[in-house]
Amino acid sequence: MKSTHPQGSSHTVAGRVLECLAADNMHQQWLLLAACFWVIFMFMVASKFITLTFKDPDGYSAKQEFLFLTTVPEAGKSREEKHFAEDPKPTGRMPPAAPLVYMERLELIRNVCRDEALRNLSHTAVSKFVLDRIFVCDKHKILFCQTPKVGNTQWKKVLIVLNGAFPSIEEIPENVVHDHEKNGLPRLSSFSKVGIEKRLKTYFKFFIVRDPFERLISAFKDKFVHNPRFEPWYRHEIAPGIIRKYRKNRTETRGIQFEDFVRYLGDPNHRWLDLQFGDHIIHWVTYVELCAPCEIKYSVIGHHETLEEDAPYILREAGIDHLVSYPTIPPGITVYNRTKVQRYFLGISKRDIRRLYARFEGDFKLFGYQKPDFLLN
């Protein structure tokens, strides 16, 4: 009997089976390939997430988190109790990665502030006088305490730009920098009590110091020797007042001498004359009286002698180094000139110099400046 199936049909069936198996195998390979791509994609996403999560604390998010953590009061303590019970960590991006020198400066201040023997020279009330010295940049949460004759003008220019009053430092007219009606720099004293406390506790705070005696020489030269035309009162009102009270030789007719200035500053009863001079005295009062470093926990203390390193560091720690740069520092201007200091004090009695040092001893001790050689003999 002949078969009812056409010849070769078995081969056709076998071929179709093989085609199906091949197609199924190809399908599995595509699925496997797709699965591999999916795993690689998920790994890349996870890797990116890990990188963002553990990003260096210099990042904006990390900074914000740090500020949040340092400003939340502990359970069971009021905000004021928290503020006075312990030293709040400096705001900004300083601890714990700050270079050792800046941490040592803050530690020195804390130690000197605890020294009861120096209490009268290191502590002062956070009065309106102090609050008037502190300028505010709310946009970037910065407080800057003004210490005249220590590169103060340049820092004010930095804050003026940050506050948006001018687009760049180069475009700020010189007569505007110290005009507080035009420069856009609010003083801390202009805020409410609550606003003041909040800013003092949470903002990045800094100021700059220099050798106290060298600063006094700078103030004397600027205000009484060179005397800018727009500040005639130093030469025509303040200088005569100092001469009348402190000049030994009444027949001397020369203008104010550095010796007269030293006697005035070293007089334990200088305050009655300061009241007559008003706020003009800020150019030679102590850093303690200006910025209250034992009462206000500053984030960074810069030194004029190391300003080339300190200025970029401060900008970076405040989180503004990508927005503004500190103006160029002329070569040699920050170097401590020991010869100049010795020359100015040459011929002044040891008694008068010792009285001057006694008044500024707190500044010397708080900021690590050595007692002058000519007082060690």
Coordinates of N, CA and C in Angstrom, one line a residue, residues 123-358:
H123 N 37.2 89.9 78.4 CA 35.7 89.9 78.3 C 35.1 91.3 78.2
T124 N 34.0 91.3 77.4 CA 33.3 92.6 77.3 C 31.8 92.2 77.0
A125 N 31.0 93.1 77.3 CA 29.5 92.9 77.0 C 29.3 93.0 75.5
V126 N 28.4 92.2 75.0 CA 27.9 92.3 73.6 C 27.0 93.5 73.5
S127 N 27.5 94.7 73.6 CA 26.7 95.9 73.6 C 26.4 96.4 72.2
K128 N 25.7 97.5 72.1 CA 25.4 98.1 70.8 C 26.7 98.5 70.1
F129 N 27.7 98.9 70.9 CA 29.0 99.3 70.3 C 29.6 98.1 69.5
V130 N 29.5 96.9 70.1 CA 30.0 95.7 69.4 C 29.1 95.3 68.2
L131 N 27.8 95.4 68.4 CA 26.9 95.0 67.4 C 27.0 96.0 66.2
D132 N 27.4 97.2 66.4 CA 27.6 98.2 65.4 C 28.8 97.8 64.5
R133 N 29.7 97.1 65.1 CA 31.0 96.7 64.4 C 30.8 95.5 63.5
I134 N 29.7 94.8 63.6 CA 29.5 93.5 62.9 C 28.6 93.8 61.7
F135 N 29.0 93.5 60.5 CA 28.3 93.6 59.3 C 27.7 92.3 58.8
V136 N 26.5 92.4 58.2 CA 25.7 91.2 57.9 C 25.5 90.9 56.4
C137 N 25.7 89.7 56.0 CA 25.3 89.2 54.7 C 24.3 88.1 54.9
D138 N 23.0 88.4 54.9 CA 22.0 87.4 55.1 C 21.9 86.4 53.9
K139 N 22.2 86.9 52.7 CA 22.1 86.0 51.6 C 23.0 84.8 51.7
H140 N 24.2 85.0 52.3 CA 25.1 83.9 52.4 C 25.4 83.5 53.9
K141 N 24.6 84.1 54.8 CA 24.7 83.8 56.2 C 26.2 84.0 56.7
I142 N 26.6 85.3 56.6 CA 28.0 85.6 57.1 C 27.9 86.9 58.0
L143 N 28.7 86.9 59.0 CA 28.9 88.0 59.9 C 30.4 88.4 59.9
F144 N 30.7 89.6 59.7 CA 32.1 90.1 59.7 C 32.2 91.2 60.7
C145 N 33.1 91.0 61.6 CA 33.4 92.1 62.6 C 34.5 93.0 62.2
Q146 N 34.2 94.2 62.1 CA 35.2 95.2 61.6 C 36.3 95.5 62.6
T147 N 37.5 95.3 62.2 CA 38.7 95.7 63.0 C 39.6 96.7 62.2
P148 N 39.4 98.0 62.3 CA 40.1 98.9 61.5 C 41.6 98.8 61.5
K149 N 42.2 99.1 60.4 CA 43.7 99.1 60.2 C 44.2 97.6 60.1
V150 N 43.3 96.7 59.7 CA 43.7 95.3 59.5 C 43.1 94.8 58.1
G151 N 43.1 95.6 57.1 CA 42.6 95.2 55.8 C 41.1 95.2 55.8
N152 N 40.5 95.9 56.7 CA 39.0 95.9 56.9 C 38.3 96.4 55.7
T153 N 38.8 97.4 55.0 CA 38.1 97.9 53.8 C 37.9 96.9 52.7
Q154 N 38.9 96.0 52.5 CA 38.8 95.0 51.4 C 37.7 94.0 51.7
W155 N 37.6 93.6 53.0 CA 36.6 92.7 53.4 C 35.2 93.3 53.2
K156 N 35.1 94.5 53.5 CA 33.8 95.2 53.3 C 33.4 95.2 51.9
K157 N 34.4 95.4 51.0 CA 34.1 95.3 49.5 C 33.6 93.9 49.1
V158 N 34.2 92.9 49.7 CA 33.7 91.5 49.4 C 32.3 91.4 49.8
L159 N 31.9 91.8 51.0 CA 30.5 91.7 51.5 C 29.6 92.6 50.6
I160 N 30.0 93.7 50.2 CA 29.2 94.6 49.4 C 28.8 93.9 48.1
V161 N 29.7 93.2 47.5 CA 29.4 92.5 46.3 C 28.5 91.3 46.6
L162 N 28.8 90.6 47.6 CA 27.9 89.5 48.0 C 26.5 89.9 48.3
N163 N 26.3 91.1 48.9 CA 25.0 91.6 49.1 C 24.3 92.1 47.9
G164 N 25.0 92.2 46.8 CA 24.4 92.6 45.5 C 24.3 94.1 45.2
A165 N 25.0 94.9 46.1 CA 24.9 96.4 45.8 C 25.7 96.7 44.6
F166 N 26.8 96.0 44.3 CA 27.6 96.2 43.1 C 28.0 94.8 42.5
P167 N 28.1 94.7 41.2 CA 28.4 93.4 40.6 C 29.8 92.9 40.8
S168 N 30.8 93.8 41.1 CA 32.2 93.4 41.3 C 32.9 94.4 42.2
I169 N 34.0 94.0 42.8 CA 34.8 94.8 43.7 C 35.3 96.0 42.9
E170 N 35.8 95.8 41.7 CA 36.4 96.9 40.9 C 35.4 98.0 40.6
E171 N 34.1 97.7 40.7 CA 33.1 98.8 40.3 C 32.6 99.5 41.6
I172 N 33.1 99.2 42.7 CA 32.7 99.9 44.0 C 33.5 101.2 44.1
P173 N 32.9 102.4 44.1 CA 33.6 103.7 44.3 C 34.2 103.7 45.7
E174 N 35.4 104.2 45.8 CA 36.0 104.3 47.1 C 35.2 105.0 48.2
N175 N 34.5 106.1 47.8 CA 33.8 106.9 48.7 C 32.5 106.2 49.2
V176 N 32.2 105.1 48.6 CA 30.9 104.3 49.0 C 31.2 103.3 50.0
V177 N 32.5 102.7 50.0 CA 32.8 101.6 50.9 C 32.4 101.8 52.3
H178 N 32.7 103.0 52.9 CA 32.4 103.3 54.3 C 31.1 104.2 54.5
D179 N 30.4 104.4 53.4 CA 29.1 105.1 53.5 C 28.0 104.1 53.7
H180 N 27.6 104.0 54.9 CA 26.6 102.9 55.2 C 25.2 103.2 54.8
E181 N 25.0 104.3 54.2 CA 23.7 104.5 53.6 C 23.7 104.1 52.1
K182 N 24.9 103.8 51.5 CA 24.9 103.5 50.1 C 25.6 102.1 49.9
N183 N 26.3 101.6 50.8 CA 27.1 100.4 50.5 C 26.3 99.1 50.7
G184 N 25.1 99.2 51.2 CA 24.2 98.0 51.3 C 24.7 97.0 52.4
L185 N 25.4 97.5 53.4 CA 25.9 96.6 54.4 C 25.1 96.9 55.7
P186 N 24.1 96.0 56.1 CA 23.5 96.3 57.4 C 24.3 95.9 58.5
R187 N 24.2 96.6 59.6 CA 24.9 96.2 60.9 C 24.0 95.3 61.7
L188 N 24.7 94.4 62.5 CA 23.9 93.5 63.3 C 23.0 94.2 64.3
S189 N 23.4 95.4 64.7 CA 22.6 96.1 65.7 C 21.2 96.6 65.1
S190 N 21.0 96.5 63.8 CA 19.8 96.9 63.2 C 18.7 95.9 63.2
F191 N 19.0 94.7 63.8 CA 18.0 93.6 63.8 C 17.4 93.5 65.2
S192 N 16.3 92.8 65.3 CA 15.7 92.6 66.6 C 16.5 91.7 67.5
K193 N 16.2 91.6 68.8 CA 17.0 90.8 69.7 C 17.0 89.3 69.2
V194 N 15.8 88.8 68.8 CA 15.7 87.4 68.4 C 16.6 87.3 67.1
G195 N 16.5 88.2 66.2 CA 17.2 88.2 64.9 C 18.7 88.2 65.2
I196 N 19.2 89.0 66.2 CA 20.6 89.1 66.5 C 21.1 87.7 67.1
E197 N 20.3 87.1 68.0 CA 20.7 85.9 68.6 C 20.8 84.8 67.6
K198 N 19.8 84.7 66.7 CA 19.8 83.7 65.6 C 21.0 83.8 64.7
R199 N 21.3 85.0 64.3 CA 22.5 85.2 63.4 C 23.8 84.9 64.1
L200 N 23.9 85.3 65.4 CA 25.1 85.0 66.1 C 25.3 83.5 66.3
K201 N 24.3 82.8 66.4 CA 24.4 81.3 66.7 C 24.6 80.5 65.4
T202 N 24.0 80.9 64.3 CA 24.0 80.1 63.1 C 24.9 80.6 61.9
Y203 N 25.3 81.8 61.9 CA 26.0 82.3 60.7 C 27.5 82.1 60.9
F204 N 28.2 82.1 59.7 CA 29.6 82.0 59.7 C 30.2 83.3 60.1
K205 N 31.1 83.3 61.1 CA 31.5 84.6 61.7 C 33.0 84.6 61.7
F206 N 33.6 85.8 61.3 CA 35.0 85.9 61.3 C 35.5 87.4 61.5
F207 N 36.7 87.6 61.8 CA 37.4 88.9 61.8 C 38.9 88.7 61.7
I208 N 39.6 89.8 61.5 CA 41.0 89.7 61.2 C 41.8 90.5 62.3
V209 N 42.9 90.0 62.7 CA 43.8 90.7 63.7 C 45.2 90.9 63.1
R210 N 46.0 91.7 63.8 CA 47.4 91.9 63.5 C 48.1 92.2 64.8
D211 N 49.4 92.3 64.7 CA 50.1 92.6 65.9 C 49.6 93.9 66.5
P212 N 49.1 93.9 67.8 CA 48.4 95.1 68.3 C 49.2 96.4 68.3
F213 N 50.5 96.4 68.5 CA 51.3 97.6 68.5 C 51.5 98.1 67.1
E214 N 51.7 97.2 66.1 CA 51.8 97.6 64.7 C 50.5 98.2 64.2
R215 N 49.4 97.7 64.7 CA 48.1 98.3 64.3 C 48.0 99.7 64.9
L216 N 48.5 99.9 66.1 CA 48.4 101.3 66.6 C 49.2 102.3 65.8
I217 N 50.4 101.8 65.4 CA 51.3 102.6 64.5 C 50.5 103.0 63.2
S218 N 49.9 102.0 62.7 CA 49.2 102.2 61.4 C 48.0 103.2 61.6
A219 N 47.3 103.1 62.7 CA 46.2 104.0 63.0 C 46.8 105.5 63.2
F220 N 47.9 105.6 63.9 CA 48.5 106.9 64.2 C 48.9 107.5 62.8
K221 N 49.6 106.8 62.0 CA 50.0 107.3 60.7 C 48.9 107.8 59.8
D222 N 47.9 106.9 59.8 CA 46.7 107.2 58.9 C 45.9 108.4 59.3
K223 N 45.6 108.4 60.6 CA 44.7 109.5 61.1 C 45.4 110.8 61.5
F224 N 46.6 110.7 61.9 CA 47.3 112.0 62.4 C 48.4 112.5 61.5
V225 N 49.0 111.6 60.8 CA 50.2 112.0 59.9 C 49.7 112.3 58.5
H226 N 49.1 111.3 57.9 CA 48.6 111.5 56.5 C 47.3 112.2 56.5
N227 N 46.4 111.8 57.4 CA 45.1 112.5 57.6 C 44.3 112.8 56.4
P228 N 43.5 111.9 55.9 CA 42.7 112.1 54.7 C 41.9 113.4 54.8
R229 N 41.7 114.1 53.7 CA 40.9 115.4 53.7 C 39.5 115.2 54.2
F230 N 38.9 114.0 54.0 CA 37.5 113.8 54.4 C 37.4 113.5 55.9
E231 N 38.5 113.4 56.6 CA 38.5 113.2 58.1 C 39.2 114.2 58.8
P232 N 38.9 115.5 58.7 CA 39.7 116.6 59.3 C 39.6 116.6 60.8
W233 N 38.6 115.9 61.4 CA 38.5 116.0 62.9 C 39.6 115.3 63.6
Y234 N 40.3 114.4 63.0 CA 41.4 113.7 63.7 C 42.5 114.7 64.0
R235 N 42.8 115.5 63.0 CA 43.9 116.5 63.2 C 43.5 117.7 63.9
H236 N 42.2 118.2 63.7 CA 41.8 119.5 64.2 C 41.0 119.4 65.5
E237 N 40.6 118.2 65.9 CA 39.8 118.1 67.2 C 40.4 117.1 68.1
I238 N 40.6 115.9 67.6 CA 41.1 114.8 68.5 C 42.6 115.0 68.9
A239 N 43.4 115.4 67.9 CA 44.8 115.6 68.2 C 45.1 116.7 69.3
P240 N 44.4 117.9 69.1 CA 44.6 118.9 70.2 C 44.1 118.4 71.5
G241 N 43.0 117.6 71.6 CA 42.5 117.1 72.9 C 43.6 116.2 73.5
I242 N 44.2 115.4 72.8 CA 45.3 114.5 73.3 C 46.5 115.3 73.8
I243 N 46.9 116.3 73.0 CA 48.0 117.1 73.3 C 47.8 117.9 74.6
R244 N 46.6 118.5 74.7 CA 46.3 119.2 76.0 C 46.4 118.4 77.2
K245 N 46.0 117.1 77.1 CA 46.0 116.3 78.3 C 47.3 115.5 78.5
Y246 N 48.0 115.2 77.5 CA 49.1 114.2 77.7 C 50.5 114.7 77.3
R247 N 50.6 115.9 76.7 CA 52.0 116.4 76.4 C 52.7 116.8 77.6
K248 N 53.9 116.3 77.8 CA 54.7 116.7 79.0 C 55.3 118.1 78.8
N249 N 55.9 118.3 77.7 CA 56.5 119.6 77.4 C 55.5 120.6 76.9
R250 N 55.0 121.5 77.7 CA 53.9 122.4 77.3 C 54.4 123.4 76.3
T251 N 55.7 123.6 76.2 CA 56.2 124.6 75.2 C 56.4 124.0 73.8
E252 N 56.2 122.7 73.7 CA 56.3 122.0 72.4 C 55.1 122.4 71.5
T253 N 55.5 122.9 70.3 CA 54.4 123.4 69.5 C 54.1 122.5 68.3
R254 N 54.9 121.4 68.1 CA 54.6 120.5 67.0 C 53.3 119.8 67.1
G255 N 52.8 119.3 66.0 CA 51.6 118.5 66.0 C 51.7 117.3 66.9
I256 N 50.7 116.5 67.0 CA 50.7 115.3 67.8 C 51.8 114.4 67.5
Q257 N 52.5 113.9 68.5 CA 53.6 112.9 68.3 C 53.1 111.6 68.8
F258 N 53.8 110.5 68.4 CA 53.4 109.1 68.7 C 53.5 109.0 70.3
E259 N 54.4 109.7 70.9 CA 54.6 109.6 72.3 C 53.3 110.1 73.0
D260 N 52.7 111.2 72.5 CA 51.5 111.7 73.1 C 50.4 110.6 73.0
F261 N 50.3 110.0 71.8 CA 49.3 109.0 71.5 C 49.5 107.8 72.5
V262 N 50.7 107.4 72.7 CA 50.9 106.2 73.6 C 50.5 106.6 75.0
R263 N 50.8 107.8 75.5 CA 50.4 108.1 76.9 C 48.9 108.2 77.0
Y264 N 48.2 108.7 76.0 CA 46.7 108.7 76.0 C 46.1 107.3 76.0
L265 N 46.7 106.4 75.2 CA 46.1 105.0 75.1 C 46.4 104.2 76.4
G266 N 47.6 104.5 77.0 CA 47.9 103.8 78.2 C 47.4 104.3 79.5
D267 N 46.7 105.4 79.4 CA 46.1 106.0 80.6 C 44.9 105.2 81.1
P268 N 44.9 104.7 82.3 CA 43.8 103.9 82.8 C 42.4 104.7 82.8
N269 N 42.6 106.0 82.8 CA 41.4 106.9 82.8 C 41.1 107.4 81.4
H270 N 41.5 106.7 80.3 CA 41.3 107.2 78.9 C 39.9 107.3 78.5
R271 N 39.0 106.6 79.2 CA 37.6 106.5 78.7 C 36.9 107.8 78.7
W272 N 37.2 108.7 79.6 CA 36.5 110.0 79.7 C 36.7 110.8 78.4
L273 N 38.0 110.7 77.9 CA 38.3 111.3 76.7 C 37.7 110.6 75.4
D274 N 37.7 109.3 75.5 CA 37.1 108.5 74.4 C 35.6 108.9 74.2
L275 N 34.9 109.2 75.3 CA 33.5 109.6 75.1 C 33.4 110.9 74.3
Q276 N 34.3 111.8 74.5 CA 34.3 113.0 73.8 C 34.6 112.8 72.3
F277 N 35.5 111.8 72.0 CA 35.9 111.5 70.6 C 34.8 110.7 69.9
G278 N 34.0 110.0 70.6 CA 32.9 109.2 70.0 C 33.4 108.0 69.3
D279 N 32.7 107.5 68.3 CA 33.1 106.3 67.6 C 34.4 106.4 66.8
H280 N 35.0 107.5 66.7 CA 36.2 107.7 66.0 C 37.3 106.8 66.6
I281 N 37.1 106.5 67.9 CA 38.2 105.7 68.6 C 38.2 104.2 68.1
I282 N 37.3 103.8 67.3 CA 37.4 102.4 66.8 C 38.7 102.0 66.1
H283 N 39.4 103.0 65.7 CA 40.7 102.7 65.0 C 41.8 102.3 65.9
W284 N 41.6 102.5 67.2 CA 42.6 102.1 68.1 C 42.1 101.4 69.4
V285 N 40.9 101.1 69.5 CA 40.4 100.4 70.7 C 40.8 98.9 70.5
T286 N 40.7 98.1 71.6 CA 41.2 96.7 71.5 C 40.2 95.9 70.7
Y287 N 40.8 94.7 70.2 CA 39.9 93.7 69.5 C 38.8 93.2 70.4
V288 N 39.2 93.1 71.7 CA 38.2 92.7 72.7 C 37.0 93.6 72.7
E289 N 37.2 94.9 72.8 CA 36.2 95.9 72.8 C 35.4 95.9 71.5
L290 N 36.0 95.6 70.4 CA 35.4 95.7 69.1 C 34.5 94.5 68.8
C291 N 35.0 93.3 69.1 CA 34.4 92.1 68.6 C 34.0 91.1 69.6
A292 N 34.3 91.3 70.9 CA 33.9 90.4 72.0 C 34.2 88.9 71.7
P293 N 35.5 88.6 71.5 CA 35.8 87.2 71.1 C 35.5 86.1 72.2
C294 N 35.4 86.5 73.4 CA 35.1 85.6 74.5 C 33.6 85.3 74.6
E295 N 32.8 86.3 74.1 CA 31.3 86.1 74.2 C 30.7 85.6 72.9
I296 N 31.3 85.9 71.8 CA 30.8 85.5 70.5 C 31.8 84.4 69.9
K297 N 31.2 83.2 69.6 CA 32.0 82.1 69.1 C 32.2 82.2 67.6
Y298 N 33.4 82.8 67.3 CA 33.7 83.0 65.9 C 34.1 81.7 65.2
S299 N 33.9 81.6 63.9 CA 34.2 80.4 63.1 C 35.7 80.4 62.7
V300 N 36.2 81.6 62.3 CA 37.6 81.7 61.9 C 38.2 83.0 62.3
I301 N 39.4 83.0 62.8 CA 40.1 84.2 63.1 C 41.3 84.3 62.1
G302 N 41.3 85.3 61.2 CA 42.4 85.5 60.3 C 43.4 86.4 60.9
H303 N 44.7 86.2 60.4 CA 45.8 87.1 60.8 C 46.3 87.9 59.6
H304 N 46.5 89.2 59.9 CA 47.0 90.0 58.8 C 48.4 89.5 58.3
E305 N 49.2 89.0 59.1 CA 50.5 88.5 58.8 C 50.5 87.3 57.8
T306 N 49.4 86.6 57.8 CA 49.2 85.4 57.0 C 48.0 85.5 56.1
L307 N 47.7 86.8 55.7 CA 46.5 87.0 55.0 C 46.4 86.3 53.6
E308 N 47.6 86.2 53.0 CA 47.7 85.5 51.7 C 47.1 84.1 51.7
E309 N 47.3 83.4 52.9 CA 46.7 82.1 53.0 C 45.3 82.2 53.7
D310 N 45.1 83.1 54.6 CA 43.9 83.2 55.4 C 42.7 83.6 54.6
A311 N 42.9 84.6 53.7 CA 41.8 85.1 52.9 C 41.1 84.1 52.0
P312 N 41.9 83.3 51.2 CA 41.2 82.2 50.4 C 40.6 81.2 51.3
Y313 N 41.2 80.9 52.5 CA 40.6 79.9 53.4 C 39.2 80.4 53.9
I314 N 39.2 81.6 54.3 CA 37.9 82.2 54.8 C 36.8 82.1 53.8
L315 N 37.2 82.5 52.5 CA 36.2 82.5 51.5 C 35.7 81.1 51.2
R316 N 36.6 80.1 51.3 CA 36.2 78.8 51.0 C 35.3 78.2 52.2
E317 N 35.7 78.5 53.4 CA 34.9 78.0 54.5 C 33.5 78.7 54.6
A318 N 33.4 79.9 54.1 CA 32.2 80.6 54.1 C 31.3 80.1 52.9
G319 N 31.9 79.4 52.0 CA 31.2 78.9 50.9 C 30.9 79.9 49.8
I320 N 31.8 80.9 49.7 CA 31.6 81.9 48.7 C 32.8 82.1 47.8
D321 N 33.8 81.2 47.8 CA 35.0 81.3 47.0 C 34.7 81.2 45.5
H322 N 33.6 80.7 45.1 CA 33.2 80.6 43.7 C 32.5 81.9 43.3
L323 N 32.2 82.8 44.2 CA 31.4 84.0 43.9 C 32.3 85.2 43.9
V324 N 33.3 85.3 44.7 CA 34.1 86.5 44.8 C 35.5 86.1 45.3
S325 N 36.4 87.0 44.9 CA 37.8 86.8 45.4 C 38.3 88.0 46.2
Y326 N 39.2 87.7 47.1 CA 39.7 88.8 47.9 C 40.6 89.6 47.0
P327 N 40.6 91.0 47.1 CA 41.4 91.8 46.2 C 42.9 91.5 46.4
T328 N 43.6 91.7 45.3 CA 45.1 91.4 45.3 C 45.8 92.1 46.4
I329 N 46.6 91.3 47.1 CA 47.4 91.9 48.2 C 48.8 92.3 47.7
P330 N 49.1 93.6 47.8 CA 50.4 94.1 47.4 C 51.6 93.3 48.1
P331 N 52.6 93.0 47.4 CA 53.7 92.2 48.0 C 54.3 92.9 49.2
G332 N 54.5 92.2 50.3 CA 55.2 92.7 51.5 C 54.3 93.5 52.4
I333 N 53.1 93.8 52.0 CA 52.3 94.7 52.9 C 51.8 94.0 54.2
T334 N 51.8 92.7 54.2 CA 51.3 92.0 55.4 C 52.4 91.6 56.3
V335 N 53.7 91.7 55.9 CA 54.8 91.3 56.7 C 55.0 92.1 57.9
Y336 N 55.2 91.5 59.1 CA 55.4 92.2 60.3 C 56.7 92.9 60.3
N337 N 56.7 94.2 60.5 CA 57.9 95.0 60.4 C 58.4 95.3 61.8
R338 N 59.3 94.4 62.3 CA 59.8 94.6 63.7 C 60.6 95.8 63.8
T339 N 61.4 96.2 62.8 CA 62.3 97.4 62.9 C 61.4 98.6 63.0
K340 N 60.3 98.7 62.3 CA 59.5 99.9 62.3 C 58.8 100.0 63.7
V341 N 58.4 98.9 64.3 CA 57.8 99.0 65.6 C 58.8 99.4 66.6
Q342 N 60.0 98.9 66.6 CA 61.1 99.3 67.5 C 61.4 100.8 67.4
R343 N 61.4 101.2 66.1 CA 61.8 102.6 65.8 C 60.7 103.6 66.4
Y344 N 59.5 103.2 66.3 CA 58.4 104.1 66.8 C 58.4 104.2 68.3
F345 N 58.8 103.1 68.9 CA 58.8 103.1 70.4 C 60.1 103.6 71.0
L346 N 61.1 103.8 70.1 CA 62.4 104.3 70.6 C 62.2 105.7 71.3
G347 N 62.8 105.8 72.5 CA 62.7 107.1 73.1 C 61.5 107.3 74.0
I348 N 60.5 106.4 73.9 CA 59.3 106.5 74.8 C 59.6 105.7 76.1
S349 N 59.3 106.3 77.2 CA 59.6 105.7 78.5 C 59.1 104.3 78.7
K350 N 59.8 103.4 79.4 CA 59.3 102.1 79.6 C 58.0 102.1 80.4
R351 N 57.9 103.1 81.3 CA 56.7 103.2 82.1 C 55.5 103.4 81.1
D352 N 55.6 104.3 80.2 CA 54.4 104.5 79.3 C 54.2 103.3 78.4
I353 N 55.2 102.6 77.9 CA 55.0 101.4 77.1 C 54.4 100.3 77.9
R354 N 54.8 100.1 79.1 CA 54.2 99.1 80.0 C 52.8 99.4 80.2
R355 N 52.4 100.6 80.4 CA 51.0 100.9 80.6 C 50.2 100.7 79.3
L356 N 50.8 100.9 78.2 CA 50.1 100.6 76.9 C 49.9 99.1 76.8
Y357 N 51.0 98.4 77.1 CA 50.9 96.9 77.0 C 49.8 96.4 77.9
A358 N 49.8 96.9 79.1 CA 48.8 96.5 80.1 C 47.4 96.6 79.5

